[in-house]
Coordinates of C-alpha atoms in Angstrom, one line a residue:
Chain A
M25 CA 38.7 39.2 -68.1
A26 CA 40.0 35.7 -68.3
R27 CA 38.9 35.4 -64.4
R28 CA 35.3 36.5 -64.9
S29 CA 34.7 33.9 -67.3
N30 CA 36.2 31.2 -65.1
E31 CA 34.1 32.3 -62.5
N32 CA 31.0 32.2 -64.6
S33 CA 31.6 28.7 -65.8
S34 CA 31.8 27.3 -62.5
T35 CA 28.8 29.2 -61.4
L36 CA 27.3 27.3 -64.3
I37 CA 28.5 24.2 -63.1
Q38 CA 27.1 24.7 -59.6
Y39 CA 24.0 25.3 -61.4
R40 CA 23.8 22.4 -63.2
A41 CA 24.9 20.6 -60.2
L42 CA 21.6 21.4 -58.4
Q43 CA 19.8 20.5 -61.2
D44 CA 21.8 17.4 -61.3
Q45 CA 19.9 16.5 -58.1
S46 CA 16.8 15.8 -60.0
I47 CA 18.2 14.2 -63.0
L48 CA 20.1 11.7 -60.8
R49 CA 16.9 10.4 -59.4
M50 CA 15.7 9.9 -63.2
F51 CA 18.7 8.3 -63.7
I52 CA 18.4 5.7 -60.9
L53 CA 15.2 5.4 -59.4
P54 CA 13.5 3.4 -62.2
T55 CA 16.4 0.6 -61.9
I56 CA 15.9 0.9 -57.9
I57 CA 12.3 0.5 -58.1
L58 CA 12.1 -2.5 -60.7
L59 CA 14.3 -4.4 -58.1
I60 CA 12.3 -3.5 -55.3
V61 CA 9.1 -4.8 -56.7
I62 CA 10.6 -7.9 -58.5
N63 CA 13.1 -8.8 -56.1
V64 CA 12.9 -7.1 -52.8
F65 CA 9.3 -7.4 -52.0
P66 CA 9.3 -10.8 -53.1
L67 CA 11.6 -12.0 -50.6
F68 CA 9.6 -10.4 -47.6
Y69 CA 6.7 -11.7 -49.1
S70 CA 8.0 -15.4 -49.2
L71 CA 9.2 -14.9 -45.8
I72 CA 5.8 -14.3 -44.2
L73 CA 4.3 -17.1 -46.5
S74 CA 7.2 -19.1 -44.7
F75 CA 5.8 -19.2 -41.7
S76 CA 2.0 -20.0 -42.7
N77 CA 0.3 -23.0 -44.3
F78 CA -0.7 -21.0 -47.3
T79 CA -1.4 -22.9 -50.3
A80 CA -1.4 -21.1 -53.6
K81 CA -4.2 -23.4 -54.6
F82 CA -7.2 -22.0 -52.9
P83 CA -8.0 -18.1 -52.9
L84 CA -6.2 -15.8 -50.5
V85 CA -8.0 -15.2 -47.3
W86 CA -5.9 -13.7 -44.5
G87 CA -6.4 -15.6 -41.3
K88 CA -7.2 -18.9 -42.9
N89 CA -5.4 -19.6 -46.0
P90 CA -2.7 -18.1 -45.0
R91 CA -3.1 -19.2 -41.0
F92 CA -0.2 -18.6 -39.5
L93 CA 2.2 -21.3 -37.6
G94 CA 5.2 -19.6 -36.5
I95 CA 8.3 -21.4 -37.1
E96 CA 6.7 -24.8 -36.9
N97 CA 7.4 -25.0 -41.1
Y98 CA 10.9 -24.7 -40.1
I99 CA 11.0 -27.1 -37.4
R100 CA 8.9 -29.8 -39.4
L101 CA 11.5 -29.5 -42.4
I102 CA 14.3 -29.8 -39.9
N103 CA 13.0 -33.1 -38.6
D104 CA 12.1 -34.5 -41.9
P105 CA 14.7 -36.9 -42.8
D106 CA 13.9 -36.8 -46.3
I107 CA 15.1 -33.5 -46.4
W108 CA 18.4 -34.2 -44.7
H109 CA 19.0 -36.9 -47.4
R110 CA 18.5 -34.3 -50.0
F111 CA 20.6 -32.0 -48.5
V112 CA 23.2 -34.8 -48.4
T113 CA 22.8 -35.4 -52.1
T114 CA 23.0 -31.8 -53.1
A115 CA 26.1 -31.3 -51.2
K116 CA 27.2 -34.5 -53.0
Y117 CA 26.4 -32.9 -56.2
V118 CA 27.9 -29.8 -55.4
V119 CA 31.2 -31.5 -54.3
L120 CA 31.4 -34.0 -57.2
S121 CA 30.3 -31.2 -60.2
V122 CA 32.2 -28.1 -58.6
G123 CA 35.4 -30.7 -57.8
G124 CA 35.4 -31.7 -61.4
E125 CA 34.9 -28.1 -62.9
M126 CA 37.7 -26.6 -60.8
I127 CA 40.4 -29.6 -62.0
L128 CA 39.2 -29.7 -65.3
G129 CA 38.8 -25.8 -65.6
F130 CA 42.5 -25.3 -64.0
A131 CA 44.0 -28.0 -66.4
F132 CA 42.6 -26.5 -69.5
A133 CA 43.9 -23.1 -68.6
L134 CA 47.1 -24.6 -67.8
L135 CA 47.4 -26.1 -71.3
L136 CA 46.4 -23.2 -73.2
Q137 CA 49.3 -21.2 -71.5
I138 CA 51.2 -21.9 -74.6
K139 CA 50.7 -19.1 -77.3
F140 CA 50.1 -20.8 -80.6
K141 CA 48.2 -20.0 -83.9
G142 CA 44.4 -20.5 -83.5
R143 CA 44.6 -20.5 -79.6
E144 CA 41.6 -18.1 -79.8
I145 CA 39.5 -20.1 -81.7
I146 CA 40.6 -23.2 -79.4
T147 CA 39.5 -21.1 -76.2
T148 CA 36.0 -19.6 -77.8
L149 CA 35.5 -23.3 -78.9
L150 CA 35.7 -24.5 -75.5
V151 CA 33.8 -21.8 -74.0
L152 CA 30.9 -22.7 -76.1
P153 CA 28.9 -25.0 -73.6
M154 CA 28.7 -22.1 -71.2
T155 CA 26.5 -20.1 -73.2
M156 CA 23.9 -22.7 -73.8
S157 CA 20.7 -22.8 -72.1
P158 CA 21.0 -25.3 -69.3
V159 CA 18.0 -26.7 -70.0
I160 CA 18.8 -27.5 -73.1
V161 CA 22.1 -28.7 -72.2
G162 CA 20.3 -31.1 -70.1
L163 CA 17.9 -32.4 -73.3
M164 CA 21.4 -32.7 -75.3
W165 CA 22.5 -35.0 -72.6
K166 CA 19.7 -36.9 -72.3
L167 CA 19.9 -37.8 -76.3
F168 CA 23.8 -38.4 -75.6
Y169 CA 23.2 -40.7 -72.4
D170 CA 20.3 -42.5 -74.1
P171 CA 20.9 -46.3 -73.1
N172 CA 19.2 -47.6 -76.3
W173 CA 21.0 -45.5 -79.2
G174 CA 23.1 -42.9 -77.1
M175 CA 26.6 -42.4 -77.9
F176 CA 28.1 -42.0 -74.1
N177 CA 27.9 -45.7 -73.2
Y178 CA 29.0 -47.0 -76.6
L179 CA 32.0 -44.6 -76.3
L180 CA 33.1 -45.1 -73.1
G181 CA 32.5 -49.3 -73.5
L182 CA 29.7 -48.8 -71.0
G183 CA 26.8 -51.6 -71.0
K184 CA 23.1 -50.3 -71.1
I185 CA 23.6 -48.3 -67.9
D186 CA 20.0 -45.9 -68.2
W187 CA 22.0 -42.4 -66.7
A188 CA 19.2 -40.3 -67.0
T189 CA 16.3 -42.2 -64.9
D190 CA 18.3 -44.7 -63.0
L191 CA 18.3 -43.7 -59.2
K192 CA 21.9 -44.9 -59.0
Y193 CA 23.3 -42.7 -61.7
N194 CA 21.1 -39.9 -62.5
L195 CA 22.7 -37.8 -59.8
Y196 CA 26.1 -38.4 -61.8
A197 CA 24.4 -37.9 -64.8
S198 CA 23.4 -34.5 -64.0
A199 CA 26.8 -33.5 -62.4
I200 CA 28.8 -34.9 -65.4
A201 CA 26.7 -32.4 -67.7
D202 CA 27.2 -29.8 -65.1
I203 CA 30.9 -30.0 -65.6
W204 CA 30.7 -30.0 -69.0
M205 CA 28.6 -27.0 -69.2
W206 CA 30.9 -25.1 -66.4
T207 CA 34.3 -26.0 -66.9
P208 CA 35.0 -23.2 -69.4
F209 CA 33.9 -20.9 -66.8
V210 CA 36.7 -21.7 -64.4
M211 CA 39.0 -22.1 -67.2
L212 CA 38.4 -18.6 -68.2
L213 CA 39.0 -17.0 -64.6
A214 CA 42.2 -19.2 -64.5
L215 CA 43.2 -18.1 -67.6
A216 CA 42.7 -14.5 -66.5
G217 CA 44.7 -15.5 -63.7
L218 CA 47.6 -16.9 -65.3
G219 CA 47.8 -14.1 -67.7
A220 CA 48.6 -11.7 -64.8
V221 CA 51.6 -13.6 -63.6
P222 CA 54.3 -11.2 -63.9
Q223 CA 57.0 -12.7 -66.5
Y224 CA 59.7 -11.8 -64.5
L225 CA 58.7 -14.2 -61.6
Y226 CA 59.6 -17.3 -64.1
E227 CA 62.4 -15.1 -65.3
A228 CA 63.8 -15.2 -61.6
A229 CA 62.9 -18.7 -61.1
E230 CA 64.7 -19.9 -64.2
V231 CA 67.9 -18.1 -63.2
D232 CA 67.9 -20.0 -60.0
R233 CA 67.1 -23.3 -61.8
A234 CA 64.2 -23.7 -59.9
S235 CA 62.1 -26.9 -60.7
W236 CA 58.8 -27.2 -62.5
W237 CA 57.3 -28.1 -59.4
Y238 CA 58.7 -25.2 -57.5
K239 CA 57.7 -22.5 -60.1
F240 CA 54.2 -24.4 -60.2
S241 CA 53.5 -24.4 -56.7
R242 CA 55.2 -21.1 -55.4
I243 CA 54.5 -19.0 -58.4
T244 CA 51.6 -20.2 -60.4
L245 CA 49.2 -21.4 -57.4
P246 CA 49.4 -18.4 -55.4
M247 CA 49.0 -15.8 -58.0
V248 CA 46.1 -17.7 -59.4
W249 CA 44.4 -19.0 -56.3
P250 CA 42.1 -15.7 -55.7
L251 CA 40.8 -15.9 -59.1
L252 CA 40.5 -19.8 -58.6
L253 CA 38.3 -19.0 -55.1
I254 CA 36.2 -16.4 -57.1
A255 CA 35.3 -19.5 -59.5
L256 CA 34.7 -21.6 -56.5
I257 CA 32.4 -18.8 -54.7
F258 CA 30.4 -18.4 -58.5
R259 CA 30.3 -22.1 -58.8
T260 CA 29.0 -23.3 -55.5
M261 CA 26.1 -21.2 -55.5
E262 CA 24.9 -22.0 -58.7
A263 CA 25.5 -25.7 -58.1
F264 CA 23.5 -25.4 -54.8
K265 CA 20.8 -24.0 -56.9
V266 CA 20.7 -26.6 -59.6
F267 CA 17.4 -27.1 -61.3
D268 CA 18.0 -26.4 -65.2
V269 CA 20.2 -29.0 -66.0
T270 CA 18.6 -31.7 -63.9
M271 CA 15.0 -31.3 -65.2
G272 CA 16.5 -31.6 -68.6
I273 CA 18.0 -34.7 -68.0
S274 CA 15.7 -36.5 -65.8
G275 CA 12.7 -34.5 -65.4
R276 CA 10.6 -34.0 -62.1
G277 CA 9.0 -37.0 -60.1
A278 CA 10.5 -40.3 -59.1
S279 CA 13.0 -40.6 -62.0
A280 CA 14.7 -37.4 -60.7
P281 CA 17.9 -37.2 -58.3
A282 CA 17.0 -35.9 -54.8
L283 CA 18.0 -32.6 -55.0
L284 CA 16.8 -29.7 -52.8
S285 CA 16.1 -27.7 -55.6
I286 CA 13.8 -30.2 -57.6
S287 CA 12.0 -30.9 -54.1
L288 CA 11.4 -27.2 -53.8
Y289 CA 9.8 -27.3 -57.1
D290 CA 7.4 -29.9 -56.1
T291 CA 6.3 -28.5 -52.7
A292 CA 5.6 -25.1 -54.3
F293 CA 4.1 -26.0 -57.6
V294 CA 2.9 -29.5 -57.4
T295 CA 1.7 -30.0 -53.9
W296 CA 1.0 -26.7 -53.9
K297 CA 2.5 -26.3 -50.0
T298 CA 3.3 -22.8 -50.8
G299 CA 3.9 -21.9 -47.1
I300 CA 6.7 -25.1 -46.5
G301 CA 7.9 -24.6 -50.0
S302 CA 8.8 -21.1 -48.7
A303 CA 10.6 -21.9 -45.7
L304 CA 12.8 -24.5 -47.6
G305 CA 13.6 -21.7 -50.0
Y306 CA 14.8 -19.5 -47.1
I307 CA 16.6 -22.7 -45.3
V308 CA 18.3 -23.1 -48.8
L309 CA 18.8 -19.0 -49.0
I310 CA 20.7 -19.5 -45.5
I311 CA 22.6 -22.2 -46.3
I312 CA 24.0 -20.8 -49.6
I313 CA 24.8 -17.1 -47.6
A314 CA 26.5 -19.2 -45.1
I315 CA 28.8 -21.0 -47.3
T316 CA 29.4 -17.7 -49.5
N317 CA 30.3 -16.1 -46.2
I318 CA 33.1 -18.5 -45.3
F319 CA 34.4 -18.5 -49.0
V320 CA 34.6 -14.6 -49.1
K321 CA 36.3 -14.9 -45.5
Y322 CA 38.9 -17.1 -46.8
L323 CA 39.2 -15.2 -50.0
N324 CA 39.8 -11.9 -48.3
K325 CA 42.5 -13.8 -46.4
A326 CA 44.1 -15.3 -49.8
K327 CA 44.3 -11.6 -51.2
Q328 CA 46.6 -10.3 -48.4
Chain D
M2 CA 73.7 -28.4 -78.6
A3 CA 71.3 -25.5 -78.6
A4 CA 69.7 -26.6 -81.7
V5 CA 68.8 -29.9 -80.4
N6 CA 67.4 -28.1 -77.2
K7 CA 65.4 -25.7 -79.8
R8 CA 64.2 -28.7 -81.6
R9 CA 63.3 -30.8 -78.3
V10 CA 61.3 -27.9 -77.2
S11 CA 59.1 -27.3 -80.3
I12 CA 58.3 -31.2 -80.9
G13 CA 57.0 -30.8 -77.1
R14 CA 55.1 -27.6 -78.4
I15 CA 53.7 -29.4 -81.2
I16 CA 52.6 -32.3 -78.8
V17 CA 51.1 -30.1 -76.5
I18 CA 49.1 -28.1 -79.1
I19 CA 48.1 -31.6 -80.8
L20 CA 46.8 -32.5 -77.3
I21 CA 44.8 -29.2 -77.1
C22 CA 43.0 -29.8 -80.2
V23 CA 42.3 -33.5 -79.3
I24 CA 40.7 -32.4 -76.1
T25 CA 38.6 -29.8 -77.7
F26 CA 37.4 -32.3 -80.0
V27 CA 36.5 -34.6 -77.7
Y28 CA 35.0 -32.1 -75.5
L29 CA 32.7 -31.1 -78.1
V30 CA 31.6 -34.5 -78.7
P31 CA 28.1 -34.2 -77.1
F32 CA 27.3 -31.3 -79.0
L33 CA 28.5 -32.8 -82.3
F34 CA 26.5 -35.6 -81.4
V35 CA 23.8 -33.6 -81.3
I36 CA 24.1 -32.0 -84.5
D37 CA 24.6 -35.3 -86.0
T38 CA 21.3 -36.9 -84.5
S39 CA 19.6 -33.8 -85.9
L40 CA 20.6 -34.9 -89.3
K41 CA 19.7 -38.7 -88.7
P42 CA 17.3 -40.2 -90.6
W43 CA 14.3 -41.9 -88.8
N44 CA 15.2 -45.5 -89.4
V45 CA 19.1 -44.9 -88.2
I46 CA 18.3 -42.9 -85.2
K47 CA 18.1 -46.3 -83.0
D48 CA 20.7 -48.3 -84.6
W49 CA 22.7 -49.7 -81.9
P50 CA 25.9 -49.4 -82.4
P51 CA 25.2 -45.8 -83.0
K52 CA 26.0 -45.0 -86.4
I53 CA 28.2 -42.0 -87.4
I54 CA 28.2 -42.2 -90.9
F55 CA 24.9 -42.2 -92.9
K56 CA 22.9 -40.0 -95.4
P57 CA 22.1 -37.0 -93.7
T58 CA 18.5 -35.9 -93.8
I59 CA 16.6 -32.9 -92.7
A60 CA 13.5 -34.4 -92.1
P61 CA 14.2 -34.0 -88.2
Y62 CA 13.8 -30.4 -89.2
I63 CA 10.5 -30.6 -90.7
R64 CA 9.3 -32.4 -88.0
I65 CA 10.0 -30.2 -85.5
F66 CA 8.4 -27.1 -87.4
T67 CA 5.2 -29.3 -88.0
A68 CA 2.5 -31.1 -86.2
R69 CA 1.9 -34.7 -88.0
T70 CA -0.6 -37.7 -87.8
V71 CA 0.1 -41.2 -88.9
Y72 CA -1.6 -42.4 -91.6
P73 CA -4.1 -45.2 -90.7
A74 CA -3.0 -48.3 -91.5
N75 CA -5.9 -48.8 -94.5
N76 CA -5.6 -45.8 -95.8
K77 CA -1.9 -45.1 -97.0
P78 CA -1.5 -42.5 -99.7
T79 CA -1.8 -44.2 -103.1
E80 CA 1.4 -43.8 -105.4
A81 CA -0.5 -41.0 -107.6
E82 CA -0.8 -39.2 -104.1
I83 CA 2.5 -39.3 -102.9
A84 CA 3.4 -37.8 -106.6
K85 CA 1.6 -35.0 -105.8
M86 CA 2.7 -34.2 -102.5
K87 CA 5.5 -31.1 -101.8
W88 CA 8.7 -32.1 -101.1
Y89 CA 8.6 -31.9 -97.3
E90 CA 5.4 -33.7 -97.4
K91 CA 7.1 -36.5 -99.2
L92 CA 10.2 -36.5 -97.3
T93 CA 8.4 -36.6 -94.0
Y94 CA 6.0 -39.6 -95.4
K95 CA 9.2 -41.4 -96.6
E96 CA 10.9 -40.8 -93.1
S97 CA 8.5 -41.4 -90.5
G98 CA 5.1 -42.5 -92.4
E99 CA 3.4 -39.5 -91.1
Q100 CA 1.3 -36.7 -92.7
I101 CA 1.8 -33.3 -92.0
V102 CA -1.3 -31.8 -90.7
R103 CA -0.1 -28.0 -89.9
V104 CA 2.8 -25.8 -88.8
G105 CA 3.8 -27.0 -85.5
D106 CA 4.6 -24.5 -82.1
L107 CA 8.1 -24.1 -82.8
P108 CA 7.8 -20.9 -84.9
K109 CA 5.4 -19.3 -82.0
R110 CA 7.7 -20.3 -78.9
Y111 CA 11.1 -19.0 -81.0
L112 CA 9.1 -15.6 -81.9
N113 CA 8.1 -15.5 -78.2
S114 CA 11.5 -16.2 -76.9
L115 CA 13.0 -13.6 -80.0
I116 CA 10.3 -10.6 -78.6
I117 CA 10.6 -11.5 -74.9
T118 CA 14.4 -11.4 -75.0
L119 CA 14.7 -8.6 -77.4
A120 CA 12.3 -6.4 -75.1
S121 CA 13.8 -7.2 -72.1
V122 CA 17.2 -6.6 -73.3
A123 CA 16.4 -3.0 -74.9
L124 CA 14.8 -2.3 -71.3
T125 CA 17.6 -3.2 -69.2
I126 CA 20.0 -1.5 -71.2
I127 CA 18.2 1.5 -71.4
M128 CA 17.7 1.4 -67.8
A129 CA 20.9 0.2 -66.9
T130 CA 22.9 3.0 -68.6
F131 CA 21.3 5.6 -67.1
A132 CA 22.0 4.2 -63.6
A133 CA 25.0 2.9 -64.6
Y134 CA 26.1 6.8 -65.5
G135 CA 24.6 8.1 -62.6
F136 CA 26.6 5.6 -60.2
S137 CA 29.6 6.7 -62.0
R138 CA 29.5 10.3 -62.1
F139 CA 27.0 11.6 -59.1
K140 CA 28.1 11.6 -55.7
I141 CA 24.7 9.7 -54.1
R142 CA 24.8 9.2 -50.3
G143 CA 25.3 5.1 -49.4
K144 CA 26.5 4.7 -52.9
D145 CA 28.4 1.6 -51.9
D146 CA 25.5 0.2 -50.3
L147 CA 23.2 0.8 -52.9
M148 CA 25.4 -1.1 -55.5
F149 CA 25.9 -4.0 -53.0
F150 CA 22.2 -4.0 -53.0
I151 CA 21.9 -3.7 -56.5
L152 CA 24.4 -7.1 -56.9
S153 CA 22.7 -8.8 -54.1
T154 CA 19.3 -9.2 -56.2
R155 CA 21.2 -11.1 -58.5
M156 CA 22.7 -13.6 -55.9
L157 CA 19.2 -14.5 -55.0
P158 CA 18.4 -18.4 -55.6
P159 CA 15.5 -18.0 -58.3
V160 CA 13.4 -20.8 -56.7
I161 CA 13.1 -18.2 -53.7
V162 CA 11.8 -15.2 -55.7
L163 CA 9.8 -17.8 -57.7
I164 CA 6.8 -18.4 -55.4
P165 CA 5.8 -14.7 -54.5
V166 CA 6.5 -13.8 -58.1
F167 CA 3.9 -16.3 -59.3
L168 CA 1.5 -15.0 -56.8
M169 CA 2.0 -11.6 -57.9
F170 CA 1.7 -12.1 -61.3
R171 CA -1.3 -14.5 -60.9
K172 CA -2.7 -11.5 -59.1
L173 CA -1.9 -8.9 -61.8
A174 CA -2.9 -11.5 -64.3
L175 CA 0.6 -11.2 -65.8
T176 CA 1.2 -15.1 -65.6
D177 CA 1.8 -16.5 -69.3
T178 CA 2.2 -12.9 -70.7
H179 CA 5.1 -11.5 -72.9
I180 CA 5.2 -8.6 -70.7
G181 CA 5.5 -10.5 -67.3
L182 CA 8.5 -12.3 -68.5
I183 CA 10.2 -9.5 -70.1
L184 CA 9.8 -7.3 -66.8
L185 CA 11.2 -10.4 -64.4
Y186 CA 14.2 -10.6 -67.2
T187 CA 14.6 -7.0 -67.2
A188 CA 15.0 -7.5 -63.2
F189 CA 17.3 -10.1 -63.2
N190 CA 19.6 -8.6 -66.1
L191 CA 19.7 -5.2 -64.3
S192 CA 21.9 -5.7 -61.4
F193 CA 24.6 -7.3 -63.7
A194 CA 24.2 -4.9 -66.3
V195 CA 24.3 -1.9 -63.8
W196 CA 27.6 -3.5 -62.5
V197 CA 29.3 -3.9 -65.7
L198 CA 28.2 -0.7 -67.6
K199 CA 29.5 1.2 -64.6
G200 CA 33.1 -0.4 -65.0
F201 CA 33.1 0.8 -68.8
I202 CA 31.5 4.0 -67.9
D203 CA 34.2 4.5 -65.3
E204 CA 37.0 4.1 -67.8
I205 CA 35.4 7.0 -70.0
P206 CA 37.8 9.8 -68.7
I207 CA 35.5 12.5 -67.4
E208 CA 37.3 15.5 -68.8
Y209 CA 35.5 15.5 -72.3
E210 CA 32.3 15.8 -70.4
E211 CA 33.3 18.4 -68.4
A212 CA 34.3 20.4 -71.3
A213 CA 31.4 20.0 -72.8
M214 CA 29.3 21.5 -70.2
V215 CA 31.4 24.6 -69.9
D216 CA 30.2 24.7 -73.7
G217 CA 27.0 24.8 -72.7
Y218 CA 25.6 21.1 -73.0
T219 CA 23.2 20.0 -70.6
R220 CA 23.7 16.6 -68.9
F221 CA 21.3 14.8 -71.3
Q222 CA 23.2 16.4 -74.0
V223 CA 26.4 15.1 -72.6
F224 CA 25.0 11.3 -71.7
R225 CA 23.9 11.4 -75.2
K226 CA 26.4 12.6 -77.3
I227 CA 29.3 11.8 -75.4
V228 CA 29.1 8.8 -72.9
V229 CA 27.0 6.8 -74.7
P230 CA 28.7 7.1 -78.1
Q231 CA 32.1 6.1 -76.0
A232 CA 30.5 3.5 -73.7
M233 CA 29.1 1.7 -76.9
T234 CA 31.4 -1.2 -76.8
G235 CA 31.0 -1.9 -73.6
I236 CA 27.0 -1.4 -73.8
A237 CA 27.2 -3.8 -77.0
A238 CA 28.8 -6.6 -74.8
T239 CA 26.7 -6.5 -71.9
A240 CA 23.5 -6.5 -74.2
V241 CA 25.0 -9.2 -75.7
F242 CA 25.5 -11.1 -72.0
C243 CA 21.8 -9.8 -71.3
F244 CA 20.8 -11.6 -74.5
I245 CA 22.2 -14.8 -73.5
F246 CA 20.6 -14.7 -70.3
A247 CA 17.3 -14.0 -71.0
W248 CA 17.3 -16.6 -74.1
N249 CA 18.5 -19.4 -71.8
E250 CA 16.3 -18.6 -68.9
Y251 CA 14.2 -21.9 -68.0
A252 CA 12.9 -21.9 -64.6
F253 CA 10.7 -18.9 -64.4
A254 CA 9.4 -19.3 -68.2
F255 CA 8.5 -23.1 -67.3
I256 CA 6.4 -22.0 -64.1
L257 CA 5.0 -18.8 -65.3
T258 CA 4.3 -19.5 -69.0
K259 CA 2.1 -22.2 -70.5
S260 CA 1.1 -21.3 -74.1
I261 CA 0.4 -17.8 -75.3
A262 CA 4.2 -16.6 -73.7
Q263 CA 5.8 -19.7 -73.5
T264 CA 9.4 -20.0 -74.8
V265 CA 11.3 -22.1 -76.6
P266 CA 13.3 -23.6 -73.3
A267 CA 10.1 -24.3 -71.6
W268 CA 8.7 -26.2 -74.2
L269 CA 11.3 -28.1 -76.5
P270 CA 12.2 -30.3 -73.7
Y271 CA 8.5 -31.9 -73.3
Q272 CA 7.4 -32.3 -77.0
M273 CA 6.4 -35.9 -77.5
G274 CA 5.2 -37.0 -80.8
V275 CA 2.5 -39.2 -81.6
L276 CA 5.3 -41.8 -82.5
G277 CA 6.7 -41.6 -79.0
Y278 CA 9.6 -38.9 -78.4
D279 CA 10.9 -37.9 -81.5
W280 CA 14.7 -37.4 -80.7
G281 CA 15.9 -36.5 -83.8
A282 CA 13.3 -33.7 -84.0
A283 CA 14.3 -32.4 -80.1
A284 CA 18.0 -32.8 -81.2
A285 CA 17.1 -30.5 -84.2
G286 CA 15.2 -28.0 -81.9
S287 CA 17.9 -28.0 -79.9
V288 CA 20.7 -26.9 -82.6
L289 CA 18.3 -24.1 -84.1
F290 CA 17.7 -22.8 -80.8
I291 CA 21.6 -22.9 -79.6
I292 CA 22.7 -21.2 -82.8
P293 CA 22.1 -17.3 -81.9
A294 CA 23.7 -17.8 -78.3
L295 CA 26.5 -19.5 -80.3
I296 CA 27.1 -16.9 -82.6
F297 CA 26.9 -13.8 -80.1
T298 CA 29.8 -15.6 -78.0
I299 CA 31.9 -15.1 -81.0
F300 CA 31.2 -11.5 -80.8
L301 CA 32.1 -11.9 -76.9
R302 CA 35.4 -13.0 -76.8
K303 CA 37.3 -10.2 -75.7
N304 CA 34.7 -9.3 -72.7
L305 CA 33.5 -12.9 -71.5
V306 CA 36.0 -12.9 -68.3
R307 CA 34.9 -9.4 -67.5
G308 CA 31.2 -10.4 -68.1
I309 CA 31.2 -13.3 -66.0
T310 CA 32.9 -11.8 -63.0
F311 CA 30.4 -8.9 -62.9
G312 CA 32.8 -6.6 -64.5
A313 CA 35.6 -7.5 -61.5
I314 CA 37.9 -8.3 -63.6
R315 CA 38.8 -6.1 -66.7
K316 CA 41.1 -7.7 -69.0

């Protein structure tokens, strides 16, 4: 008897499994379809446009607008000194902001290693900037930076530096706001990594009367390194695309720092050179993929 | 000897704790300054050196909620007229000499932000929970590739998607509509939500479901009565993350909306009052806009790391 009921239930489950195929489609297909329509299709669309002189200002007539130019857009962009200047500026921005975030974030995490009452509250308070809207963070820093009445120059005892619109300083203005916003991100990942270091390693080092520096460089750093690398990958990708924070602080146009994303916006939506804009977008995408790949290879090595 | 050592350790501890508190305070100064600015009277805002102590006023909050004009010099209100004004009209007049004309754009923009965010979060969570369950429990050919595909859509720079999406939306008359932004935010949150939710569902033991199916539950019943209740904490945490992302989004809203469906981030940085840029009102608007995300962050504490790493680190 028992065996029969067992067989029964297993055929039942098999029968269900057949049914499952159609249910499975219902479960997963909507997601895949929406992602294809809103993410994948546009990707190919802009790839096609990047080989054309298309401008979104005028109606679409195949053959005229867009007319296909082959790789002319890409050649023009690569030969454009202004674009190179923007690459260098963006790279500088990425190094400054991500570097600042990594150092500060790791330092905060190390400090927060000691357990005390209110540690949770402190962590939550430090995380707050990360959950604010980047453009509003930009706006807040614009108020903070204001040379006439803002607190930034006053607190640091600086003169009337116009951080937001002076071309000498506005890149740093954005980088500082970016660091402020995203240091907590690095801090959280570093904290997760530090929390996972087995305590017995420290105890063993203690027995050997190892120095603070020895413990830090031989135990802490190697154990946390993979997580720091993940933070580095995420932040580099994001910093390369920075748009919101800068738009909040400096806006676009003459007062904006010469970043790629701002010029991408200007090309595509202000001067309406949609074709070239798409090509520039693709160049940025390829760079991001290349950098990420290098980091990921490094990460895999570090994990071993 | 041991006692001295202990005391030294505890003094060091206290110093570090104080240091942490000071750092936290200094770190939050830019935000505190904005709260402070949002309460500054009109004639104090532009003082140099900046005043820290002053009599706070809510006039900036009234200004961000209203549209105003300046009284012409030859037509100032008389004492009697001022006496008849409502309190907020009087306050605004005394502060900046302006007359309130009507309710401003903020409530409409705020409502847009709320509608678009909540609708997209609801849609994301429904679709993602189904998909995550599918990926977690069924054998799917090329599952890893599909999951990677889903993740990679999130890594795209928005700017590159923006151009074709702009053209598509124009063609379909979706620019400046709520539904357009809802679909976009749903698509952008889906990849994230599927990954994180799959992690949460993977953690639910499959035995309950098998037992229920033997008892004659259908897949849908299993999903609804067993999986969803057990995954509720995960679903809530994921929903909060999606909320924060959609609530804060700027680039798409900025380019795809003009007035009808414009959200707060696309609108707030560009508010010029009749008397020039109204810093107090801008600060007040920022504070009002940031509050929901801050409150939600507090609920998220335990799942923050999990969320920001797409579920890769489960602590």
